[in-house]
Coordinates of C-alpha atoms in Angstrom, one line a residue:
Chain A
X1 CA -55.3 220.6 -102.9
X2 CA -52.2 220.0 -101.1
X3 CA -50.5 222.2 -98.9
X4 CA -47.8 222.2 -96.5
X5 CA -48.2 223.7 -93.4
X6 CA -45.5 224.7 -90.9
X7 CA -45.7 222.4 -87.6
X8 CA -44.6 225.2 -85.8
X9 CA -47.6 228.0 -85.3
X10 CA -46.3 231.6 -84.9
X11 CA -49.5 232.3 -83.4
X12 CA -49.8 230.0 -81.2
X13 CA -48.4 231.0 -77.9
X14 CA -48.3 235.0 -78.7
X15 CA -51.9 234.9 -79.2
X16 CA -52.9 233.4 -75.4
X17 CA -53.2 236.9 -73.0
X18 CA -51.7 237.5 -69.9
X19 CA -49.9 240.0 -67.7
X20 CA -46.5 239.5 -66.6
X21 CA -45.6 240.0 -62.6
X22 CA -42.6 242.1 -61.0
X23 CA -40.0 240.3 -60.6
X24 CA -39.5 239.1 -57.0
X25 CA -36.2 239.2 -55.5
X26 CA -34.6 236.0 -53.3
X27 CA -31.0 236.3 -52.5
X28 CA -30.1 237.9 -55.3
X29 CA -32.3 236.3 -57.7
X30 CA -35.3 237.2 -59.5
X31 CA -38.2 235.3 -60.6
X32 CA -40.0 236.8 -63.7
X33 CA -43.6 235.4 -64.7
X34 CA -45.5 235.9 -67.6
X35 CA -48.5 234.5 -69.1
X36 CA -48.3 231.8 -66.8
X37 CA -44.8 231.0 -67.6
X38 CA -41.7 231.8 -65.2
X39 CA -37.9 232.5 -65.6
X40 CA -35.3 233.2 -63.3
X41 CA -32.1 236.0 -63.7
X42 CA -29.5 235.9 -61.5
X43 CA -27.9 239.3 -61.3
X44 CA -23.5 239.8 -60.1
X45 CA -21.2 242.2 -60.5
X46 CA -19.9 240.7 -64.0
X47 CA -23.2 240.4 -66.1
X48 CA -26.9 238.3 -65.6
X49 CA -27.3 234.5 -66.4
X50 CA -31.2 234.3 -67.1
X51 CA -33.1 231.5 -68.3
X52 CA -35.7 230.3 -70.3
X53 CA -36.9 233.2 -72.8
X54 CA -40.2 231.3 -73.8
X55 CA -41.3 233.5 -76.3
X56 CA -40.1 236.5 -78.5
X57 CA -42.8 238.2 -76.0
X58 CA -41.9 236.9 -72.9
X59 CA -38.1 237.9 -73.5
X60 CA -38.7 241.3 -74.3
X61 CA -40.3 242.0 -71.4
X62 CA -37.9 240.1 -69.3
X63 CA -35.0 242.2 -70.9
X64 CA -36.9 245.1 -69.7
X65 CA -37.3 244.0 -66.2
X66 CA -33.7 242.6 -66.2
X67 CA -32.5 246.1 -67.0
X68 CA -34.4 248.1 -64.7
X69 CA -32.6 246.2 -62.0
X70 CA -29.2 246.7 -63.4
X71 CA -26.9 247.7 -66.2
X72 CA -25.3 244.6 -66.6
X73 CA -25.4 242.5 -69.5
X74 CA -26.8 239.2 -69.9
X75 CA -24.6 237.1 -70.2
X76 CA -25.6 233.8 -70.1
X77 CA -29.0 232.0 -71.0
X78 CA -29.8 228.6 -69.7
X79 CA -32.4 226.3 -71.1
X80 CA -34.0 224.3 -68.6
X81 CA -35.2 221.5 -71.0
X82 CA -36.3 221.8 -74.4
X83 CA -40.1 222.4 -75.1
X84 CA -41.3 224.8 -77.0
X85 CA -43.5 226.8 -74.4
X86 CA -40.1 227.6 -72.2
X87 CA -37.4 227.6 -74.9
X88 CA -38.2 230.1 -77.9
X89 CA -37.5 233.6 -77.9
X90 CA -33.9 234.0 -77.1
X91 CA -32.7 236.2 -80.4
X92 CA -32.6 239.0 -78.2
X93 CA -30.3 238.1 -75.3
X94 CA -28.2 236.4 -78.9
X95 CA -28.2 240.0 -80.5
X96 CA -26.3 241.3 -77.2
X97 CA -24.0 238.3 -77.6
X98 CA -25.1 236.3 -74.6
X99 CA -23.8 232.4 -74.3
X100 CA -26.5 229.6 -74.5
X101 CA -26.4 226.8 -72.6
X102 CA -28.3 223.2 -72.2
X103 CA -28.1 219.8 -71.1
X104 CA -27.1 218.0 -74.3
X105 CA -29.8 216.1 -75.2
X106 CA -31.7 219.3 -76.0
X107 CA -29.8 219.6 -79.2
X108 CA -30.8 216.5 -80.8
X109 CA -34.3 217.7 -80.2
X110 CA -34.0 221.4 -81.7
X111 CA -32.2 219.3 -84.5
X112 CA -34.9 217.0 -84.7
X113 CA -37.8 219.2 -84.4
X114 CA -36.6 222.8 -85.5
X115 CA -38.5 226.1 -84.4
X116 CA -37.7 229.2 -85.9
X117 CA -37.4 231.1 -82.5
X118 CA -35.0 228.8 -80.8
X119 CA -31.3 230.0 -80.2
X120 CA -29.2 227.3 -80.6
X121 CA -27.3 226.0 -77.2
X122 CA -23.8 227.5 -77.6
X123 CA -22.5 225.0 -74.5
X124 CA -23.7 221.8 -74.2
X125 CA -23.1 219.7 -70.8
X126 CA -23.1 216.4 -70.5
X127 CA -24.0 215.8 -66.5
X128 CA -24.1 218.6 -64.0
X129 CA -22.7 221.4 -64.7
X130 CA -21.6 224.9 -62.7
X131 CA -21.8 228.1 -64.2
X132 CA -19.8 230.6 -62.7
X133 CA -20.3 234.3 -63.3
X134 CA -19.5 237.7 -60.9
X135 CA -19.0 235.1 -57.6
X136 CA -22.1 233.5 -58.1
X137 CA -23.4 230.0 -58.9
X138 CA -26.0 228.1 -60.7
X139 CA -25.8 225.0 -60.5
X140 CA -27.6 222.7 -63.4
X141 CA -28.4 219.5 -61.5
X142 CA -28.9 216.7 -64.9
X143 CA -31.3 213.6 -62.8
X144 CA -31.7 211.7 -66.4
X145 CA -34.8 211.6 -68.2
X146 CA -38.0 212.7 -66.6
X147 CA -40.6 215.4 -68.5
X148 CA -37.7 215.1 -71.6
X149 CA -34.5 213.9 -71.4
X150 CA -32.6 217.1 -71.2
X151 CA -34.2 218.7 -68.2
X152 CA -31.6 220.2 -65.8
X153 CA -32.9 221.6 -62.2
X154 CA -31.1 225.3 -61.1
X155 CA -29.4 225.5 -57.9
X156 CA -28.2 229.2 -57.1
X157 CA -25.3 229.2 -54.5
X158 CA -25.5 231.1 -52.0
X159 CA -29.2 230.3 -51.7
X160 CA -31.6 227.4 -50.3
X161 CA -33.9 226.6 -53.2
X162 CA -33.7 224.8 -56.7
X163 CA -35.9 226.2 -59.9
X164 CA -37.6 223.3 -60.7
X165 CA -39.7 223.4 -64.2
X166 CA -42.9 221.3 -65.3
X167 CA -41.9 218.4 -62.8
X168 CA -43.9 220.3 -60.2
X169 CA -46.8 223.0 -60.4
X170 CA -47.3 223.8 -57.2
X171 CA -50.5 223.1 -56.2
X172 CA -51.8 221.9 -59.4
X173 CA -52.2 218.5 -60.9
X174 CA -50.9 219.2 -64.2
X175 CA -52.4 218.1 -67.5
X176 CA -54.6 215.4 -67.4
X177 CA -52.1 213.2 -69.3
X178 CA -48.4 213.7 -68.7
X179 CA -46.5 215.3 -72.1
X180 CA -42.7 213.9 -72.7
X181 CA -43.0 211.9 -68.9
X182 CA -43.9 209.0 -70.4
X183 CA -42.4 209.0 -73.6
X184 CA -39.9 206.1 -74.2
X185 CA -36.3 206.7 -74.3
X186 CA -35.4 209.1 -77.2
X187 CA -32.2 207.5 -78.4
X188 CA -31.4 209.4 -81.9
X189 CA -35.3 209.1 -83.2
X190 CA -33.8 211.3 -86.3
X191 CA -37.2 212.2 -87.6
X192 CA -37.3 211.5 -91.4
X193 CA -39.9 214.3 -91.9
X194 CA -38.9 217.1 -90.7
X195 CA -41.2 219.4 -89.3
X196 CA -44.5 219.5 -92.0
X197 CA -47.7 217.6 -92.4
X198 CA -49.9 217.6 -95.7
X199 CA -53.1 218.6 -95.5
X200 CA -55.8 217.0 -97.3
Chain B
X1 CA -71.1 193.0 -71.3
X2 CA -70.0 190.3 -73.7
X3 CA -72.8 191.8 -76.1
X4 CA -71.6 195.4 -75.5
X5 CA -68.4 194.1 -76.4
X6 CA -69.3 192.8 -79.4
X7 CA -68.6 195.5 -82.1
X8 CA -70.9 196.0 -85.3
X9 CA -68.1 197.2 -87.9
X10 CA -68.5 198.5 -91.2
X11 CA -66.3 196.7 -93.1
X12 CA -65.1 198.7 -96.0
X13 CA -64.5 196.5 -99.3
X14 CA -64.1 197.5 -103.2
X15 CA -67.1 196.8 -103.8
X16 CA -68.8 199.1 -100.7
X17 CA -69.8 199.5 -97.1
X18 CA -70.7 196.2 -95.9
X19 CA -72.1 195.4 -92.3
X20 CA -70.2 192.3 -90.3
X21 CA -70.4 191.4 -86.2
X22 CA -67.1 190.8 -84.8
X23 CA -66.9 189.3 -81.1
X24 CA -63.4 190.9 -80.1
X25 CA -63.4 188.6 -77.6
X26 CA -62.9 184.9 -78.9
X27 CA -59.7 183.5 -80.1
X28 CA -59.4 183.5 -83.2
X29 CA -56.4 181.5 -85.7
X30 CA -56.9 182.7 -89.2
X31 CA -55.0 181.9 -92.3
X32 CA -54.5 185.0 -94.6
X33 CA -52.4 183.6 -96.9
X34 CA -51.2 179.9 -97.6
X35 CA -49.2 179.3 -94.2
X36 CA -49.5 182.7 -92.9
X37 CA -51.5 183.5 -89.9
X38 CA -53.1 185.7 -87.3
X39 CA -54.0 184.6 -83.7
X40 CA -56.6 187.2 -82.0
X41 CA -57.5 187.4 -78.8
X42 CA -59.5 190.7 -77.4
X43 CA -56.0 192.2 -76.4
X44 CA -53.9 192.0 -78.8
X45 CA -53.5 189.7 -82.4
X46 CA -50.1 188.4 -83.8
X47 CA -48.7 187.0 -87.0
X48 CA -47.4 183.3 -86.9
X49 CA -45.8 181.6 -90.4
X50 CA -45.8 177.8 -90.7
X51 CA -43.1 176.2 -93.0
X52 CA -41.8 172.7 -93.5
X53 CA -38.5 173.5 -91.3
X54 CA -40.7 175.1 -88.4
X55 CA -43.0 178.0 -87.4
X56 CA -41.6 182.3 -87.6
X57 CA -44.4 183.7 -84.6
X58 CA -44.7 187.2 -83.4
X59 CA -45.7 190.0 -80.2
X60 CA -46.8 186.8 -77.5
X61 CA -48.4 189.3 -76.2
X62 CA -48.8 187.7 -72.5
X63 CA -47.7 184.8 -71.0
X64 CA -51.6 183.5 -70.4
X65 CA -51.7 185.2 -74.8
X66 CA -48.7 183.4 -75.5
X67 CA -49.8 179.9 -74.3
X68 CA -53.1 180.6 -76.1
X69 CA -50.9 180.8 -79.1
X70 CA -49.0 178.5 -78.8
X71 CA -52.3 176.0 -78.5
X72 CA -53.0 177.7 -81.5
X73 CA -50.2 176.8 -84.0
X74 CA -50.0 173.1 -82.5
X75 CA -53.8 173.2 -84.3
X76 CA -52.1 174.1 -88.0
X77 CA -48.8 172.3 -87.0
X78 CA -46.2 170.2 -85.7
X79 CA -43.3 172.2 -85.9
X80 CA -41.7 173.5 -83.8
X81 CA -41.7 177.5 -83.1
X82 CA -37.7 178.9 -84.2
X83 CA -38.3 182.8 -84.3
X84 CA -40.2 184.9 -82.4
X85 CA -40.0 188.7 -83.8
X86 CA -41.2 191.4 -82.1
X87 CA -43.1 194.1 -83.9
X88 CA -42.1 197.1 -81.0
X89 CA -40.7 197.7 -77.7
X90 CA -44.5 197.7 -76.1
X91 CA -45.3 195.3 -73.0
X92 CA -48.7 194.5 -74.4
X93 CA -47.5 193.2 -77.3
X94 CA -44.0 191.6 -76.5
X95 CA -44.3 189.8 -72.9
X96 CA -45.0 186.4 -72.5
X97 CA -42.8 184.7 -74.8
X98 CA -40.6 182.4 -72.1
X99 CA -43.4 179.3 -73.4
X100 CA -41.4 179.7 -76.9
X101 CA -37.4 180.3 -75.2
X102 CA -38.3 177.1 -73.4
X103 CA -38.4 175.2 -77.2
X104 CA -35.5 177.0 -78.5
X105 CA -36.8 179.9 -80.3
X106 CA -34.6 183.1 -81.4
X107 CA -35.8 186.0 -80.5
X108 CA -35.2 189.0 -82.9
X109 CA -36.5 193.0 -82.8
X110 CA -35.4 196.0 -84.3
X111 CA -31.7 197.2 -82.3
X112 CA -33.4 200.8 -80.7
X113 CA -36.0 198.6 -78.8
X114 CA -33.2 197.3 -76.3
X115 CA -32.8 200.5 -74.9
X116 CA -36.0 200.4 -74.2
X117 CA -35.9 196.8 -72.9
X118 CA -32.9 197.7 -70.6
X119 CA -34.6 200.8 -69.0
X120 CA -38.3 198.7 -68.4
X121 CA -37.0 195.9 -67.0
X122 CA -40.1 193.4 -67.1
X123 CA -39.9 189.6 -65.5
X124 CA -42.3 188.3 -68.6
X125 CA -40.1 190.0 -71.2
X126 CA -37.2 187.4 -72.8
X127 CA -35.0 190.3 -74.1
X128 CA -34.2 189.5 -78.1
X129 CA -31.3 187.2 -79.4
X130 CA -30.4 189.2 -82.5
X131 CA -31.6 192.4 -83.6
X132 CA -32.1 193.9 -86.7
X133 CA -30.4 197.3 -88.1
X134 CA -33.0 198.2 -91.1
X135 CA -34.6 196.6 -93.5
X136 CA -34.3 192.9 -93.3
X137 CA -35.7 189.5 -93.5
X138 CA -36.0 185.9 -91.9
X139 CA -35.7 183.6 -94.0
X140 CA -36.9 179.5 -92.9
X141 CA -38.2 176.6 -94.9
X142 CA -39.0 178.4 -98.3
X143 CA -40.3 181.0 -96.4
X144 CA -38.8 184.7 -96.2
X145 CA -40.8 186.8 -93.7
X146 CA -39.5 190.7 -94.5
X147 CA -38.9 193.1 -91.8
X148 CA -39.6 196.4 -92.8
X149 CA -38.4 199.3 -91.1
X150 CA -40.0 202.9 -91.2
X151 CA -38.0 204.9 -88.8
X152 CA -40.3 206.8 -85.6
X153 CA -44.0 206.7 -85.7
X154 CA -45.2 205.1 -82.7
X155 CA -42.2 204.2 -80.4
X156 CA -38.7 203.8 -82.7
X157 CA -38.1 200.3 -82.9
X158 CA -41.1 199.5 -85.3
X159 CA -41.5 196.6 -87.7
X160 CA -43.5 196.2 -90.4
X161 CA -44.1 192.3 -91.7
X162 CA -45.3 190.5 -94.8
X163 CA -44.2 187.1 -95.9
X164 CA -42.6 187.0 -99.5
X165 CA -44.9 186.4 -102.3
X166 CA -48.0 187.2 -100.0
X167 CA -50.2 190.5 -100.4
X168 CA -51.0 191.1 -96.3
X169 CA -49.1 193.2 -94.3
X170 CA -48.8 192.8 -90.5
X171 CA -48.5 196.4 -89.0
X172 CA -49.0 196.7 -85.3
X173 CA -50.8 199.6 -83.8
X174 CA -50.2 202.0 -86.5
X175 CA -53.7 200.9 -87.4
X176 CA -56.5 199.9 -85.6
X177 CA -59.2 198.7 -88.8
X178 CA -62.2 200.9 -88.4
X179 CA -61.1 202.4 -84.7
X180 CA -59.9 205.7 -83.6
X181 CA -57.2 203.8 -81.3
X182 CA -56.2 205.3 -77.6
X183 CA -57.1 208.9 -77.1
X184 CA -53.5 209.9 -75.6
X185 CA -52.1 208.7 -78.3
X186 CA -48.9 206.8 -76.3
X187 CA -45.6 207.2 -77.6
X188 CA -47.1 207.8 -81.4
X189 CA -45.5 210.9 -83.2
X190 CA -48.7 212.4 -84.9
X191 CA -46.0 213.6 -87.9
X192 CA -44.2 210.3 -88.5
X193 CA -47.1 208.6 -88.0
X194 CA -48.7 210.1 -91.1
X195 CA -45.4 209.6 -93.1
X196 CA -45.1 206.6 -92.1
X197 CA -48.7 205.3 -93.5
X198 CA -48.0 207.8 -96.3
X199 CA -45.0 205.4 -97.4
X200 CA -47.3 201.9 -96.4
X201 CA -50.0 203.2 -98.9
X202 CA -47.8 204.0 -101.7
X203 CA -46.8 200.5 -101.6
X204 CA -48.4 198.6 -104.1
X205 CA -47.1 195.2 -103.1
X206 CA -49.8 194.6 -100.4
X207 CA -53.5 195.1 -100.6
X208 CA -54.8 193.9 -97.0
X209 CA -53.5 194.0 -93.4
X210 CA -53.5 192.2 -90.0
X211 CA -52.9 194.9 -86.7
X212 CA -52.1 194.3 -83.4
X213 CA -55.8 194.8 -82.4
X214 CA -59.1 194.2 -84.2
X215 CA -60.6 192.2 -86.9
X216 CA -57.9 189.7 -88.5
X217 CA -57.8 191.0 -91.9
X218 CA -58.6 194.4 -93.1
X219 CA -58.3 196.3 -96.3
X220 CA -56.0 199.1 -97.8
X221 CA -58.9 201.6 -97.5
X222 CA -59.1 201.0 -94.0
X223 CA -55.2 202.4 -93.4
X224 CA -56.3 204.9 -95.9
X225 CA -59.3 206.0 -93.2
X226 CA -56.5 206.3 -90.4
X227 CA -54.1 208.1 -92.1
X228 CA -56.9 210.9 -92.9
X229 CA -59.0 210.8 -89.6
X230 CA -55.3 211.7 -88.3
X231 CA -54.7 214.5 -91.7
X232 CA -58.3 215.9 -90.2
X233 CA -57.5 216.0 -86.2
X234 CA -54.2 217.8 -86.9
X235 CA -55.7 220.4 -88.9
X236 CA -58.8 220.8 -86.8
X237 CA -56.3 221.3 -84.0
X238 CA -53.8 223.5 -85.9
X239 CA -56.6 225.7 -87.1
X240 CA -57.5 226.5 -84.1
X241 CA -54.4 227.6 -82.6
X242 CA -54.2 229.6 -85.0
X243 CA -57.6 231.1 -84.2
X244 CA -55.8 231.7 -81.0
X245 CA -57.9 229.2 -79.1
X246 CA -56.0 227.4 -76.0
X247 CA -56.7 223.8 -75.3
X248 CA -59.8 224.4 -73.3
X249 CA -61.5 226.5 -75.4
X250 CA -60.3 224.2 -78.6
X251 CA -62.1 221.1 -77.9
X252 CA -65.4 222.4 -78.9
X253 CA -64.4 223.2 -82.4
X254 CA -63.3 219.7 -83.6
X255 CA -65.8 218.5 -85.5
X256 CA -64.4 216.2 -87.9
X257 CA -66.2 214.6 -90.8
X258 CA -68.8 211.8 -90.2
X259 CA -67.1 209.4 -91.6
X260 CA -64.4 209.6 -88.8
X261 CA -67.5 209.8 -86.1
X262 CA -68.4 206.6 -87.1
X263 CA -64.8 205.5 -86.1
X264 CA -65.1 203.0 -83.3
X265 CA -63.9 204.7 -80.3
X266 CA -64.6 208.5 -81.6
X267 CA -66.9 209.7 -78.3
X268 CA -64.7 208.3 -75.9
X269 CA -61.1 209.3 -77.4
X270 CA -61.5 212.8 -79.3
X271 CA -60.8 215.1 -76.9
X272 CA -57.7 213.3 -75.3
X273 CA -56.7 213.1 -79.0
X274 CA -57.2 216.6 -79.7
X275 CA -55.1 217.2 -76.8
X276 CA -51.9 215.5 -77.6
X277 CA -52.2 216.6 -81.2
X278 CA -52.4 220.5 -79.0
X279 CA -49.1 219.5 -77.5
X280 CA -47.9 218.4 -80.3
X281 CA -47.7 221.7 -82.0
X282 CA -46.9 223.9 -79.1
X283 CA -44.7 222.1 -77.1
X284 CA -42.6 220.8 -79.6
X285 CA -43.2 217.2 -78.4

């Protein structure tokens, strides 16, 4: 019997349990966790810039919590690199029209390894990159390849902190082996199987 | 420790399971076809092809591996070493080779491992003369050695070897004869590692194989045996994702078949393996 199996697991991450936290407020910007797994929205007077919707879960609730802290629209999304348990799960800021945006070395990997929940980057930078929206900024600082090769860090400006994913946990060690760190320069792999295994 | 080290494998052949004591740890030189070669030593084992206009070697491995080697061929031959190829882009299979620039050699790899080269920088690497695009071959003294290009599995620079007219392949690291190989699985792509042994199989132009580790010959069935211990992790791990297990909780589920217990290296490597194939299929990496 041969069957083909989906790499991708619709189960996988919306079966795992988990409350989410109020957002907490820092100059303007609020840090939303779920399940283990945070984002940050930035609220002005022109619309929200949020980031990483994770999961068709974790993006409902964060457009719940993003609108009971103001009407504005969201109006952008930044991805902060391109793995599957931060990136999924944007169709809902898309529906309202919202602007993606990544580092552009995430495309080649939601090219290369396709997911059925991940929005396509609408803007894709090549080095750092300020996005400018109701007098505020976010700066996404590009350091080169790290956890990933697309990995940007967030600098809001005004404000005296940078949102930093997967390259620190604070106060944890991490996974006992490091996913992506140590994985060789990517350089255009263009998988020639796309995205199924055969089961024996 | 020597005896610890010394591995009873169960050699599979057509004819059935068949018992045979291999010492990892002495050199070995061993001709698999006429003129064609592997050197062994515990780390690592290479591919060298003698001709009447000079010696094709592969991976030096180290510079103390690469001497060994060279010692080696100076046993079969007089010639002088012209091409080194490298199988990958991975420092314990490609250092070591300045013993073989010193007498003139060409050094040739697949075009995506000098990225890789560039961004390691490594004093005992000699970074390649030429590189090759895809499919290709080198061809000295009679002899055409045939570089064989998969795309990604295990890095993205990979060759696959086999001299012309011969039946033995020389596949580095995709396959380990008889072992379960490193539990972290570095650099491999679990996907394109299965196609990739998917497409070696269906070859019917080769029916045995030197690696880059292990015993110096092995059979087809023994690829065969990789390729499905892999088939079997990924769907012990996909399973239970599915069941909604996280990593933790996941480990104590694997059981795979016994014929992949009897792996070399099952005890000590399951569970990191389980764990990258867990990545693998949540995080998109």
């Amino acid at each position: 019997m041969v069957t083909c199996l989906a790499r991708w697991s619709g189960n996988a991450l919306s079966a795992l349990g988990g409350k989410h936290e109020k957002p907490e407020k820092r100059y303007g910007i609020y840090a939303f966790r779920y399940r283990g797994t945070r984002s940050l929205f930035v609220v002005t007077d022109d619309g929200v810039i949020a980031t990483d919707p994770v999961s068709v879960d974790h993006s409902k609730i964060l457009r719940e919590e993003i609108a009971k802290v103001t009407d504005q629209p969201v109006k952008y999304v930044v991805y902060s690199h391109y793995h599957w348990d931060h990136v999924p799960g944007g169709q809902i800021f898309k529906d309202e029209g919202v602007v993606f945006i990544a580092q552009e070395n995430c495309a080649r990997e939601f090219n290369d390894n396709p997911h059925p929940d991940i929005v396509m980057p609408n803007i894709n930078f090549s080095d750092d990159y300020t996005l400018k929206l109701g007098g505020r900024s976010l700066e996404l600082l590009y350091s080169g390849p790290n956890h990933g090769e697309c990995m940007v860090a967030m600098r809001p400006d005004p404000g005296d902190y940078i949102f930093v994913v997967d390259l620190v946990t604070p106060g944890a060690p991490r996974s006992a082996f490091f996913p992506t760190i140590h994985r060789t320069i990517g350089s255009a792999r263009s998988r020639k199987s796309k995205r199924s295994i055969t089961k024996p | 420790m020597r005896v610890l080290l010394t591995f009873i494998l169960m050699t599979l052949t057509a004819s059935g399971a068949q018992a045979q004591s291999i010492d990892l740890f002495t050199k070995d030189t061993t001709e698999l076809a006429p003129g064609v070669y592997t050197f062994g030593a515990f780390s690592a084992r290479s591919l060298f092809v003698v001709t009447d206009d000079g010696v094709i070697a592969t991976d030096p491995v180290s510079t103390k591996n690469a001497a060994d080697m060279r010692a080696a061929i100076a046993e079969v031959t007089d010639q002088p070493v012209k091409y080194v190829i490298y199988s990958h882009q991975h420092w314990d299979h490609v250092l070591g080779g300045q013993i073989f620039k010193d007498e003139g050699a060409t050094f040739i790899s697949h075009d995506k491992c000098i990225p890789h080269f560039l961004r390691h920088p490594n004093d005992e690497l000699v970074m390649p003369d030429k590189t090759v695009a895809s499919d290709s071959g080198i061809t000295l003294g009679g002899k055409t050695l045939k570089l064989m290009y998969f795309g990604p599995n295990h890095g993205d620079c990979m060759l696959v070897m086999q001299v012309e007219g011969t039946d033995v392949l020389y596949i580095n690291d995709l396959v380990t004869p008889y072992s379960v190989g490193l539990g972290f699985m570095p650099d491999y792509d679990p996907g394109e590692w299965v196609r990739t042994l998917n497409e070696l199989e269906a070859m019917d132009t080769w029916n045995t194989f030197t690696g880059g580790h292990g015993v110096p010959e092995a059979p087809k069935a023994a690829m065969n045996q990789r390729r499905r211990y892999i088939e079997a992790l990924m769907q012990a791990v996909l399973g239970g994702i599915a069941d909604g297990k996280r990593l933790e909780g996941l480990y104590d589920t694997i059981e795979l078949p016994k014929e992949f217990q009897e792996m070399r290296g099952y005890d000590a490597h399951i569970r990191r393996s389980a764990e990258r194939i867990y990545h693998y299929y949540t995080m998109g990496w």
